[in-house]
Coordinates of C-alpha atoms in Angstrom, one line a residue:
Chain A
M57 CA -95.7 3.6 29.0
Q58 CA -97.0 7.2 29.1
K59 CA -96.1 7.3 32.8
I60 CA -92.5 6.5 32.0
G61 CA -92.4 9.1 29.2
S62 CA -93.7 11.9 31.4
A63 CA -91.5 10.8 34.3
I64 CA -88.4 11.2 32.1
D65 CA -89.7 14.5 30.8
T66 CA -90.2 15.8 34.4
F67 CA -86.9 14.6 35.6
N68 CA -84.9 16.0 32.6
E69 CA -86.7 19.4 32.9
K70 CA -85.8 19.7 36.6
F71 CA -82.4 18.3 36.3
G72 CA -81.5 20.3 33.2
F73 CA -82.8 23.5 34.9
Y74 CA -80.6 23.1 38.0
A75 CA -77.6 21.8 36.0
S76 CA -77.7 24.9 33.9
Y77 CA -76.5 26.9 37.0
L78 CA -73.2 25.0 36.8
V79 CA -72.0 27.8 34.5
L80 CA -71.8 30.1 37.6
P81 CA -69.3 28.0 39.6
L82 CA -67.5 27.5 36.3
I83 CA -67.0 31.3 36.1
M84 CA -65.9 31.5 39.7
V85 CA -63.3 28.8 39.5
V86 CA -61.7 30.4 36.3
V87 CA -61.8 33.9 37.8
W88 CA -60.4 32.5 41.2
E89 CA -57.4 31.0 39.3
V90 CA -56.7 34.3 37.5
I91 CA -56.9 36.2 40.8
M92 CA -54.6 33.8 42.6
R93 CA -52.1 33.7 39.7
Y94 CA -51.9 37.4 39.1
G95 CA -53.0 38.9 42.4
F96 CA -51.1 36.6 44.7
N97 CA -48.6 34.8 42.4
A98 CA -49.9 31.6 43.8
P99 CA -51.5 29.5 41.0
T100 CA -53.7 26.7 42.3
S101 CA -53.0 23.1 41.5
W102 CA -56.6 22.2 41.1
A103 CA -58.4 25.0 39.1
F104 CA -57.4 23.8 35.7
E105 CA -58.9 20.3 36.1
L106 CA -61.9 21.5 38.1
T107 CA -62.6 23.9 35.3
V108 CA -62.8 21.2 32.6
F109 CA -64.8 18.9 34.9
L110 CA -67.4 21.6 35.5
Y111 CA -67.6 22.5 31.8
G112 CA -67.9 18.8 30.8
A113 CA -70.6 18.1 33.4
H114 CA -72.4 21.4 32.4
Y115 CA -72.8 20.5 28.7
S116 CA -73.2 16.7 29.3
F117 CA -76.1 17.4 31.6
A118 CA -77.7 19.8 29.2
L119 CA -77.7 17.4 26.2
A120 CA -81.1 15.9 27.2
Y121 CA -82.5 19.3 28.3
A122 CA -81.7 20.8 24.9
H123 CA -83.2 17.7 23.2
K124 CA -86.4 18.1 25.2
H125 CA -86.7 21.7 24.1
N126 CA -85.8 21.0 20.5
T127 CA -82.7 23.2 20.6
H128 CA -80.4 20.8 18.8
V129 CA -80.1 22.2 15.3
A130 CA -81.8 20.3 12.5
I131 CA -82.5 21.0 8.9
D132 CA -86.2 21.0 9.4
V133 CA -87.1 22.9 6.2
F134 CA -88.5 19.8 4.4
E135 CA -90.0 18.4 7.5
A136 CA -91.8 21.7 8.3
R137 CA -93.7 21.4 5.0
L138 CA -95.4 18.2 6.0
S139 CA -98.7 18.2 7.8
E140 CA -98.9 17.1 11.4
R141 CA -99.5 13.4 11.0
P142 CA -96.8 12.5 8.4
R143 CA -94.4 14.7 10.3
T144 CA -95.0 12.8 13.5
I145 CA -94.5 9.5 11.6
L146 CA -91.3 10.8 10.1
R147 CA -90.1 11.8 13.6
I148 CA -90.9 8.4 14.9
I149 CA -88.9 6.7 12.0
T150 CA -85.9 9.0 12.4
N151 CA -86.0 8.5 16.1
V152 CA -86.0 4.7 15.8
V153 CA -83.5 4.5 13.0
L154 CA -81.1 7.2 13.8
F155 CA -81.4 8.3 17.5
L156 CA -82.2 5.3 19.6
P157 CA -79.5 2.9 18.2
T158 CA -76.8 5.5 17.9
I159 CA -77.2 7.3 21.2
G160 CA -78.2 4.0 22.9
L161 CA -74.9 2.3 21.8
L162 CA -73.0 5.4 22.7
A163 CA -74.5 5.7 26.1
Y164 CA -73.8 2.1 26.8
Y165 CA -70.2 2.3 25.8
V166 CA -69.6 5.5 27.7
C167 CA -71.0 3.6 30.7
V168 CA -68.4 0.9 29.9
L169 CA -65.7 3.6 29.8
A170 CA -66.8 4.8 33.3
A171 CA -67.0 1.2 34.6
N172 CA -63.5 0.5 33.5
S173 CA -62.3 3.7 35.2
W174 CA -63.8 2.5 38.5
Q175 CA -62.2 -0.9 38.1
Q176 CA -58.8 0.7 37.6
W177 CA -59.4 3.2 40.4
E178 CA -58.2 5.8 37.8
H179 CA -56.6 9.0 38.9
A180 CA -55.4 11.9 36.8
S181 CA -51.6 12.0 36.4
S182 CA -51.3 15.6 37.7
S183 CA -50.1 17.1 40.9
W184 CA -53.6 17.4 42.2
A185 CA -54.3 13.9 40.9
P186 CA -58.1 14.0 41.2
P187 CA -60.1 10.7 40.8
I188 CA -61.3 10.3 37.2
Y189 CA -64.0 7.6 37.8
P190 CA -66.6 9.9 39.3
V191 CA -66.1 12.4 36.4
K192 CA -66.5 9.7 33.7
T193 CA -69.6 8.6 35.6
L194 CA -71.0 12.2 35.3
M195 CA -70.4 12.1 31.5
A196 CA -72.1 8.7 31.2
F197 CA -75.0 9.9 33.2
G198 CA -75.5 12.8 30.8
F199 CA -75.5 10.5 27.7
V200 CA -77.9 8.1 29.5
L201 CA -80.3 11.0 30.1
F202 CA -80.0 12.1 26.5
F203 CA -80.9 8.6 25.4
L204 CA -83.9 8.5 27.8
Q205 CA -85.1 11.8 26.4
G206 CA -85.2 10.2 23.0
V207 CA -87.3 7.4 24.4
A208 CA -89.7 10.0 26.0
K209 CA -90.1 11.7 22.7
L210 CA -90.9 8.4 21.0
I211 CA -93.6 7.7 23.6
Q212 CA -95.0 11.2 23.2
D213 CA -95.1 10.9 19.4
I214 CA -96.8 7.5 19.4
R215 CA -99.4 8.8 21.8
S216 CA -100.1 11.9 19.7
L217 CA -100.4 9.6 16.6
K218 CA -103.0 7.5 18.4
A219 CA -104.9 10.6 19.5
S220 CA -107.2 12.5 17.2
P221 CA -105.6 13.6 13.9
D222 CA -106.0 17.2 14.6
Y223 CA -104.2 17.0 17.9
Q224 CA -101.5 19.7 18.1
L225 CA -98.2 19.0 19.6
P226 CA -97.0 21.8 21.8
L227 CA -94.1 23.2 19.9
E228 CA -91.3 24.9 21.7
N229 CA -89.6 28.0 20.4
K230 CA -86.1 27.5 19.3
D231 CA -83.7 29.8 21.0
Q232 CA -80.0 30.4 20.5
Chain B
M135 CA -66.1 -2.0 -1.3
S136 CA -63.3 0.4 -2.4
V137 CA -62.5 3.5 -0.3
E138 CA -63.6 5.7 -3.1
V139 CA -67.1 4.2 -3.2
L140 CA -67.4 4.3 0.6
T141 CA -66.3 7.9 0.7
I142 CA -68.9 8.9 -1.9
L143 CA -71.6 6.8 -0.2
M144 CA -70.8 8.3 3.2
F145 CA -71.4 11.8 1.9
I146 CA -74.6 10.8 0.1
A147 CA -75.9 9.1 3.2
L148 CA -75.1 12.2 5.2
M149 CA -76.9 14.5 2.8
A150 CA -79.9 12.3 2.5
S151 CA -80.3 11.7 6.2
I152 CA -79.7 15.4 7.1
A153 CA -82.8 16.3 5.0
L154 CA -85.0 14.2 7.3
G155 CA -85.1 16.9 9.9
H156 CA -83.5 15.0 12.8
P157 CA -81.0 16.8 15.0
L158 CA -77.8 17.2 12.9
A159 CA -75.5 16.0 15.7
V160 CA -77.3 12.7 16.0
T161 CA -77.4 12.3 12.2
L162 CA -73.7 12.8 12.0
A163 CA -73.0 10.3 14.7
A164 CA -75.5 7.8 13.2
V165 CA -73.8 8.0 9.7
A166 CA -70.4 7.7 11.4
T167 CA -71.5 4.6 13.3
V168 CA -72.9 2.8 10.2
F169 CA -69.9 3.5 8.0
G170 CA -67.4 2.9 10.8
L171 CA -68.9 -0.5 11.3
I172 CA -68.8 -1.3 7.5
D173 CA -65.2 -0.2 7.5
N174 CA -64.0 -2.2 10.5
G175 CA -65.9 -5.3 9.8
F176 CA -68.7 -4.8 12.2
D177 CA -66.6 -4.7 15.4
V178 CA -69.1 -2.8 17.5
S179 CA -67.1 -2.6 20.7
A180 CA -63.9 -1.4 18.9
L181 CA -65.8 1.4 17.1
L182 CA -68.0 2.5 20.0
G183 CA -65.0 2.2 22.4
L184 CA -63.2 4.6 20.1
F185 CA -66.2 7.0 20.1
A186 CA -66.5 6.9 23.9
N187 CA -62.8 7.8 24.2
N188 CA -63.3 10.7 21.7
A189 CA -66.3 11.9 23.7
W190 CA -64.0 11.9 26.8
G191 CA -61.3 13.8 24.9
I192 CA -63.9 16.5 24.1
F193 CA -65.0 16.5 27.8
L194 CA -61.4 17.4 28.7
N195 CA -60.8 20.1 26.0
Y196 CA -59.9 23.2 28.0
T197 CA -60.1 25.5 24.9
L198 CA -63.8 24.7 24.5
V199 CA -64.5 25.8 28.1
A200 CA -64.6 29.3 26.6
I201 CA -67.8 28.5 24.7
P202 CA -70.3 28.5 27.6
L203 CA -68.5 31.4 29.1
F204 CA -68.7 33.6 26.0
I205 CA -72.3 32.6 25.5
F206 CA -73.2 33.5 29.1
M207 CA -71.5 36.9 28.7
A208 CA -73.5 37.5 25.6
Q209 CA -76.7 36.5 27.3
I210 CA -76.2 38.9 30.2
L211 CA -75.3 41.7 27.8
D212 CA -78.3 41.1 25.6
R213 CA -80.6 41.3 28.6
S214 CA -78.9 44.4 30.0
K215 CA -80.1 46.3 26.8
V216 CA -76.8 48.3 26.4
S217 CA -77.2 48.0 22.6
E218 CA -80.4 49.9 22.7
G219 CA -78.8 52.9 24.4
L220 CA -76.0 52.9 21.8
F221 CA -78.5 52.7 18.9
D222 CA -80.5 55.6 20.3
A223 CA -77.3 57.7 20.5
L224 CA -76.1 56.9 17.0
Y225 CA -79.6 57.5 15.7
Q226 CA -79.1 61.1 16.8
V227 CA -75.5 61.3 15.6
L228 CA -75.8 59.8 12.1
G229 CA -79.6 60.2 11.5
G230 CA -79.1 63.4 9.6
L231 CA -77.1 61.8 6.8
R232 CA -78.6 60.0 3.8
G233 CA -78.5 56.3 4.8
G234 CA -77.3 57.5 8.3
L235 CA -79.7 55.3 10.2
G236 CA -78.6 52.3 8.3
M237 CA -75.0 53.2 9.1
A238 CA -75.9 53.5 12.8
V239 CA -77.2 49.9 12.6
I240 CA -74.0 48.7 11.1
V241 CA -71.8 50.5 13.7
V242 CA -73.9 49.2 16.6
S243 CA -73.8 45.7 15.2
T244 CA -70.1 45.8 14.7
V245 CA -69.6 46.9 18.4
F246 CA -71.9 44.2 19.6
A247 CA -70.5 41.7 17.2
A248 CA -67.5 41.9 19.5
T249 CA -69.6 41.0 22.6
T250 CA -72.1 38.4 21.4
G251 CA -70.2 35.8 19.4
I252 CA -73.4 34.1 18.4
I253 CA -75.4 35.4 15.5
G254 CA -78.9 34.4 16.5
A255 CA -78.7 36.9 19.4
S256 CA -77.4 39.9 17.3
V257 CA -79.8 39.5 14.4
V258 CA -82.8 39.1 16.7
A259 CA -81.8 42.1 18.8
M260 CA -81.2 44.3 15.8
G261 CA -84.3 43.1 14.0
L262 CA -86.4 44.0 17.0
M263 CA -84.8 47.3 17.6
A264 CA -83.9 48.6 14.2
G265 CA -86.4 46.8 12.0
P266 CA -89.3 49.0 12.9
A267 CA -87.1 52.1 13.1
L268 CA -85.9 51.8 9.6
L269 CA -89.4 51.1 8.3
R270 CA -90.8 54.2 10.1
R271 CA -88.1 56.4 8.5
G272 CA -89.1 55.2 5.0
Y273 CA -86.0 53.0 4.3
N274 CA -86.2 50.7 1.4
R275 CA -87.3 47.4 2.9
G276 CA -84.8 45.3 1.1
L277 CA -81.9 47.5 2.1
G278 CA -83.1 47.6 5.7
A279 CA -83.3 43.8 5.9
G280 CA -79.9 43.4 4.2
I281 CA -78.2 45.8 6.6
I282 CA -79.6 44.1 9.7
C283 CA -78.9 40.6 8.5
A284 CA -75.4 41.2 7.1
S285 CA -74.1 43.3 10.0
G286 CA -75.8 41.0 12.5
T287 CA -73.8 38.1 11.2
L288 CA -70.5 39.9 12.0
G289 CA -71.0 38.6 15.5
I290 CA -69.9 35.2 14.5
L291 CA -66.7 36.5 12.9
I292 CA -65.5 39.5 15.0
P293 CA -63.8 38.2 18.2
P294 CA -64.5 37.0 20.7
S295 CA -66.5 34.6 18.6
I296 CA -67.8 31.1 19.4
M297 CA -67.0 30.0 15.8
L298 CA -63.3 30.8 16.3
V299 CA -63.2 29.0 19.6
V300 CA -64.7 25.9 18.0
Y301 CA -62.1 26.2 15.1
G302 CA -59.2 26.5 17.5
G303 CA -60.5 23.7 19.7
L304 CA -61.0 21.5 16.7
T305 CA -57.5 21.8 15.1
G306 CA -55.5 22.1 18.4
Q307 CA -52.7 23.5 16.3
K308 CA -50.4 26.3 17.5
E309 CA -50.8 28.3 14.3
T310 CA -54.6 28.3 14.6
S311 CA -54.8 28.7 18.4
V312 CA -57.9 30.7 19.6
G313 CA -55.7 33.7 20.4
N314 CA -54.2 33.7 16.9
L315 CA -57.6 33.3 15.3
F316 CA -59.0 36.2 17.4
A317 CA -56.2 38.5 16.4
A318 CA -56.5 37.4 12.8
A319 CA -60.3 38.1 12.6
I320 CA -60.2 41.7 13.8
M321 CA -59.1 43.3 10.6
P322 CA -61.2 41.2 8.2
G323 CA -64.3 41.9 10.4
L324 CA -63.7 45.6 10.4
L325 CA -63.0 45.5 6.6
L326 CA -66.4 43.9 6.0
S327 CA -68.1 46.4 8.3
A328 CA -66.4 49.2 6.4
L329 CA -67.5 47.8 3.1
Y330 CA -71.1 47.6 4.3
L331 CA -70.9 51.3 5.5
L332 CA -69.4 52.4 2.2
Y333 CA -72.1 50.6 0.2
V334 CA -75.0 52.0 2.3
G335 CA -73.5 55.5 2.2
V336 CA -72.9 55.6 -1.5
R337 CA -76.2 53.9 -2.5
C338 CA -78.2 56.2 -0.3
Y339 CA -76.2 59.3 -1.4
I340 CA -77.0 58.5 -5.0
N341 CA -80.6 57.5 -4.3
P342 CA -81.9 59.2 -1.2
E343 CA -85.3 57.5 -1.3
M344 CA -83.6 54.2 -0.4
G345 CA -82.5 55.7 3.0
P346 CA -83.8 59.2 3.7
P347 CA -82.2 61.3 6.5
I348 CA -84.5 61.8 9.5
P349 CA -86.5 65.0 9.3
K350 CA -85.0 68.3 10.7
E351 CA -87.5 68.6 13.6
D352 CA -86.4 65.2 15.0
R353 CA -82.8 66.3 15.1
T354 CA -83.1 68.0 18.5
A355 CA -79.9 67.0 20.2
T356 CA -77.0 69.5 20.3
V357 CA -73.5 68.5 19.5
A358 CA -72.5 68.3 23.1
E359 CA -75.5 66.1 23.9
K360 CA -74.7 63.8 21.0
V361 CA -71.1 63.4 22.2
A362 CA -72.3 62.8 25.8
M363 CA -74.9 60.2 24.7
T364 CA -72.5 58.4 22.5
M365 CA -69.7 58.2 25.1
K366 CA -72.1 57.1 27.8
N367 CA -73.4 54.2 25.7
F368 CA -70.2 53.4 23.8
V369 CA -67.6 53.3 26.6
P370 CA -69.0 50.5 28.8
P371 CA -69.4 47.8 26.1
F372 CA -66.2 49.0 24.4
G373 CA -64.3 48.8 27.7
L374 CA -65.6 45.3 28.2
I375 CA -64.3 44.2 24.7
L376 CA -61.0 45.9 25.3
T377 CA -60.6 44.0 28.6
V378 CA -61.5 40.7 27.1
M379 CA -59.5 41.0 23.9
G380 CA -56.7 43.0 25.5
T381 CA -55.9 40.3 28.1
I382 CA -55.9 37.6 25.4
L383 CA -53.8 39.6 22.9
A384 CA -51.3 40.7 25.5
G385 CA -50.9 37.1 26.4
I386 CA -52.0 37.7 30.0
A387 CA -55.0 35.4 30.0
T388 CA -56.1 32.4 27.9
P389 CA -59.3 32.9 25.9
T390 CA -61.1 30.8 28.6
E391 CA -59.9 33.1 31.4
A392 CA -60.7 36.2 29.4
A393 CA -64.2 34.9 28.8
A394 CA -64.7 34.3 32.5
L395 CA -63.5 37.9 33.2
G396 CA -65.9 39.1 30.5
C397 CA -68.8 37.4 32.3
I398 CA -67.9 39.3 35.5
G399 CA -67.7 42.5 33.4
A400 CA -71.0 41.9 31.8
L401 CA -72.6 41.2 35.2
I402 CA -71.2 44.5 36.5
L403 CA -72.4 46.3 33.4
A404 CA -75.9 44.9 33.8
M405 CA -75.8 45.9 37.5
A406 CA -74.9 49.4 36.5
T407 CA -77.8 49.7 34.2
R408 CA -80.1 48.2 36.9
K409 CA -81.1 45.3 34.7
L410 CA -79.6 42.6 36.8
D411 CA -81.9 40.4 38.9
W412 CA -82.1 36.7 39.7
D413 CA -84.5 36.2 36.8
V414 CA -82.0 37.6 34.3
I415 CA -79.3 35.3 35.7
S416 CA -81.5 32.3 35.7
Q417 CA -82.7 32.9 32.1
S418 CA -79.2 33.5 31.0
C419 CA -78.0 30.2 32.6
I420 CA -80.8 28.3 30.9
A421 CA -80.1 29.8 27.5
T422 CA -76.4 29.2 27.9
A423 CA -76.9 25.5 28.8
R424 CA -79.1 24.9 25.8
T425 CA -76.9 26.6 23.3
T426 CA -73.7 25.1 24.7
A427 CA -75.3 21.6 24.6
M428 CA -76.3 22.2 21.0
I429 CA -72.8 23.2 19.9
M430 CA -71.1 20.5 22.0
A431 CA -73.4 17.8 20.6
L432 CA -72.4 18.9 17.1
F433 CA -68.8 18.8 18.2
V434 CA -69.2 15.2 19.4
G435 CA -71.2 14.1 16.3
G436 CA -68.8 15.9 13.9
K437 CA -65.8 14.4 15.7
F438 CA -67.2 10.9 15.2
F439 CA -67.9 11.6 11.5
S440 CA -64.4 12.9 10.8
V441 CA -62.7 10.1 12.8
V442 CA -64.5 7.5 10.7
F443 CA -64.1 9.4 7.5
L444 CA -60.4 9.9 7.9
S445 CA -59.6 6.5 9.3
M446 CA -61.3 4.7 6.3
G447 CA -59.1 6.9 4.0
G448 CA -61.8 9.3 2.8
G449 CA -59.5 12.2 3.5
D450 CA -56.9 10.8 1.1
V451 CA -59.5 10.2 -1.5
V452 CA -60.5 13.9 -1.4
A453 CA -56.9 15.0 -1.3
D454 CA -56.0 12.8 -4.3
V455 CA -58.8 14.3 -6.4
L456 CA -58.0 17.8 -5.4
L457 CA -54.2 17.6 -5.6
G458 CA -54.2 15.3 -8.7
M459 CA -55.7 18.0 -10.8
D460 CA -52.4 19.6 -11.8
V461 CA -53.7 23.2 -11.6
S462 CA -52.7 26.2 -9.6
P463 CA -53.1 25.9 -5.8
Y464 CA -55.5 28.8 -6.0
V465 CA -57.9 26.8 -8.2
V466 CA -57.9 24.1 -5.6
F467 CA -58.4 26.7 -2.9
I468 CA -61.3 28.2 -4.8
I469 CA -62.9 24.7 -5.2
M470 CA -62.6 24.2 -1.5
M471 CA -64.1 27.6 -0.8
A472 CA -67.0 26.9 -3.2
V473 CA -67.7 23.6 -1.4
V474 CA -68.0 25.4 1.9
F475 CA -70.1 28.2 0.3
V476 CA -72.5 25.7 -1.3
M477 CA -72.7 23.6 1.9
G478 CA -73.4 26.9 3.8
M479 CA -76.5 27.4 1.8
F480 CA -78.0 24.3 3.4
I481 CA -76.2 23.3 6.6
D482 CA -75.4 25.0 9.9
W483 CA -71.8 26.6 10.3
A484 CA -70.8 24.3 13.1
A485 CA -71.6 21.1 11.2
I486 CA -69.6 22.4 8.1
L487 CA -66.7 23.4 10.3
L488 CA -66.5 20.1 12.1
V489 CA -66.9 18.0 8.9
V490 CA -64.9 20.0 6.4
V491 CA -62.0 21.4 8.3
P492 CA -60.4 18.1 9.3
I493 CA -60.6 17.1 5.6
F494 CA -59.4 20.3 4.0
T495 CA -56.8 21.5 6.4
P496 CA -54.2 18.9 5.4
I497 CA -54.8 19.7 1.8
A498 CA -54.3 23.4 2.4
L499 CA -51.1 22.6 4.3
D500 CA -49.9 20.4 1.4
L501 CA -50.4 23.4 -0.9
D502 CA -48.3 25.6 1.4
F503 CA -51.1 28.0 2.3
N504 CA -50.7 29.8 5.6
P505 CA -53.0 27.8 8.0
L506 CA -54.1 30.9 9.8
W507 CA -55.1 32.7 6.6
F508 CA -56.8 29.5 5.3
A509 CA -58.8 29.3 8.6
M510 CA -59.9 32.9 8.4
M511 CA -61.1 32.5 4.8
V512 CA -63.2 29.4 5.8
C513 CA -64.6 31.4 8.7
I514 CA -65.6 34.4 6.6
N515 CA -67.1 32.0 4.1
L516 CA -69.1 30.4 7.0
Q517 CA -70.3 33.9 8.1
T518 CA -71.6 34.3 4.5
S519 CA -73.4 31.0 4.8
F520 CA -75.8 32.7 7.2
L521 CA -76.8 35.1 4.5
T522 CA -77.1 32.9 1.4
P523 CA -80.6 31.8 0.4
P524 CA -82.4 29.4 0.5
F525 CA -81.4 28.5 4.1
G526 CA -79.6 31.6 5.4
Y527 CA -80.4 31.4 9.1
A528 CA -79.9 35.1 9.6
L529 CA -82.7 35.7 7.1
F530 CA -85.0 33.4 9.1
Y531 CA -84.1 35.0 12.4
F532 CA -84.8 38.4 11.0
K533 CA -88.1 37.4 9.4
G534 CA -89.1 35.9 12.7
V535 CA -88.8 39.1 14.7
A536 CA -89.1 42.0 12.1
P537 CA -92.4 43.7 11.4
P538 CA -94.6 41.8 8.9
E539 CA -94.1 44.5 6.3
Y540 CA -90.7 42.9 5.5
T541 CA -91.7 40.1 3.2
M542 CA -89.4 37.1 2.5
G543 CA -89.0 38.5 -1.0
D544 CA -87.7 41.8 0.4
V545 CA -85.2 39.9 2.5
Y546 CA -84.0 37.7 -0.3
R547 CA -83.7 40.7 -2.7
G548 CA -82.0 42.9 -0.1
I549 CA -79.4 40.4 0.9
I550 CA -77.9 40.0 -2.6
P551 CA -75.7 43.1 -2.6
F552 CA -74.4 42.1 0.8
V553 CA -73.5 38.6 -0.4
A554 CA -71.7 40.3 -3.3
I555 CA -69.8 42.4 -0.7
Q556 CA -68.8 39.3 1.1
V557 CA -67.4 37.8 -2.1
I558 CA -65.5 41.1 -2.7
G559 CA -64.2 40.9 0.9
L560 CA -63.0 37.4 0.3
A561 CA -61.3 38.4 -3.0
T562 CA -59.6 41.3 -1.2
L563 CA -58.2 38.9 1.4
I564 CA -56.8 36.6 -1.3
F565 CA -54.9 39.5 -2.9
F566 CA -53.9 41.1 0.5
P567 CA -53.4 38.2 2.9
E568 CA -51.5 40.7 5.2
I569 CA -54.9 42.0 6.3
I570 CA -55.3 38.7 8.1
T571 CA -51.7 37.9 9.2
W572 CA -50.6 41.4 10.3
L573 CA -52.2 41.6 13.7
P574 CA -51.3 38.0 14.9
G575 CA -47.7 38.9 13.9
V576 CA -47.8 42.0 16.0
F577 CA -49.2 40.4 19.1
F578 CA -47.8 36.9 19.1
G579 CA -44.9 37.1 16.5
N580 CA -44.7 34.2 14.1

């Protein structure tokens, strides 16, 4: 169990780290389009769609990474007043009741959305007409990773609950 | 179950589950899922299929592309330390006045409000930089905390601002396009900044102990030096803002394109101050990805919530209550503002925006309020939400980085006059709506 948890953690850390560099090509594509349109009066047919695809992949891939680092905003004022053990129990409960069913269902149905797109061999109805199925697959992949990070957190919390009561969870700083 | 009961239950369920400390985005989606299933007779694949389609719609939302770009620009600027240079310069220029140092903080924050667009960054930066400086100069601790928190939150309002991009991306209306919102927010932002300056100036003039001038022996710079220092530190960031805002307002570039150009500008600026290396870029990318994911997750969760809430008729329930009261439209307006204000005491701005705007906007339109004016009033109210105890996030950010001499009591006491200024600012904008609608009219016509 623990092995699965730390495997998910390691993968999401690495993947999120490298995926965060997607903002750089995103900047390039947008600037390229501006240069072509104003500098050469030759707007591209592909920049607009490539821009949204890059942005979509960028944030989808970061969902799990942000969850791993506790960056998703939460009203933790009440939770913070609890001592370590009840807090871990509360985290396990909210994870099982709120996160896993909701994000699990969502991840599954986003996969269904992607699968349907493959079946129809879906392309965008624009002049560039890029294929949509790989892009929907990227989004589905992001949501699946997000779900898996929730599973990893559950495993981690259960482990720390079993460990000695004074075991301290490494808390990450929130940054915005 | 009747729609009215469901509506009330959905809000109670949201409030109760939010308090559990789970990420807000997931909580919103979870409540939406439960009530969506109750409403559609537990047709899981219909509801989740709808959600998946909505998630795809957000994935394709070109307006929102500006969010990671503006965040990246702010991250690079923050790490290039240009704000410190400007603060040092204004410290010399305004330091001789009573309350001058406090005013320097407000001016620096206002300029950088235009570059950051996220409040965490500005309050943290100013808290680290000006918090100890104000303390050393014998400023009243409450006043110092209030100045830094209030002026730091201008970042969320003064364009380019992430909040306005989210608002524009959410409504998708022509009247409240991101360009229009940016143009509309300039004057109110400057008005609030001016009111802060006025307050600090007058308060410290009457009572110099609150904000003493820096001693004569520290005022070493000559006038020429002061001018040179200010220009050197003021021109680069200001030039960047002018480029970004100018291209948007002139209609040359979309906010997304202007944001990308701003990123290039910020990189050049950081290179010029010799602060740019791979580590800075890497750190900025990581911080950008995390913050973007946080906002986008809220966007997805908030979208699910409002889709379910509106499709089960909750919007009509709220509208019937508010419109059925047979009172002046302004009373309804003030009730809506009060709801946003009270929610702001507890919940994050993005969650309020994403839950409340889809419900309130049709009501405001029904009452013939100008949508752009209404949007701006909501946004200023949300800026205030960062300052209102008990859960004003700006106060926590400040407390987290400021020297320990600033107690939470100082911060809470010090922020009260500034919250009052916010309310005065809102009232001014009710009586003079032209302050909001004038600039958008100039740039985009109406």
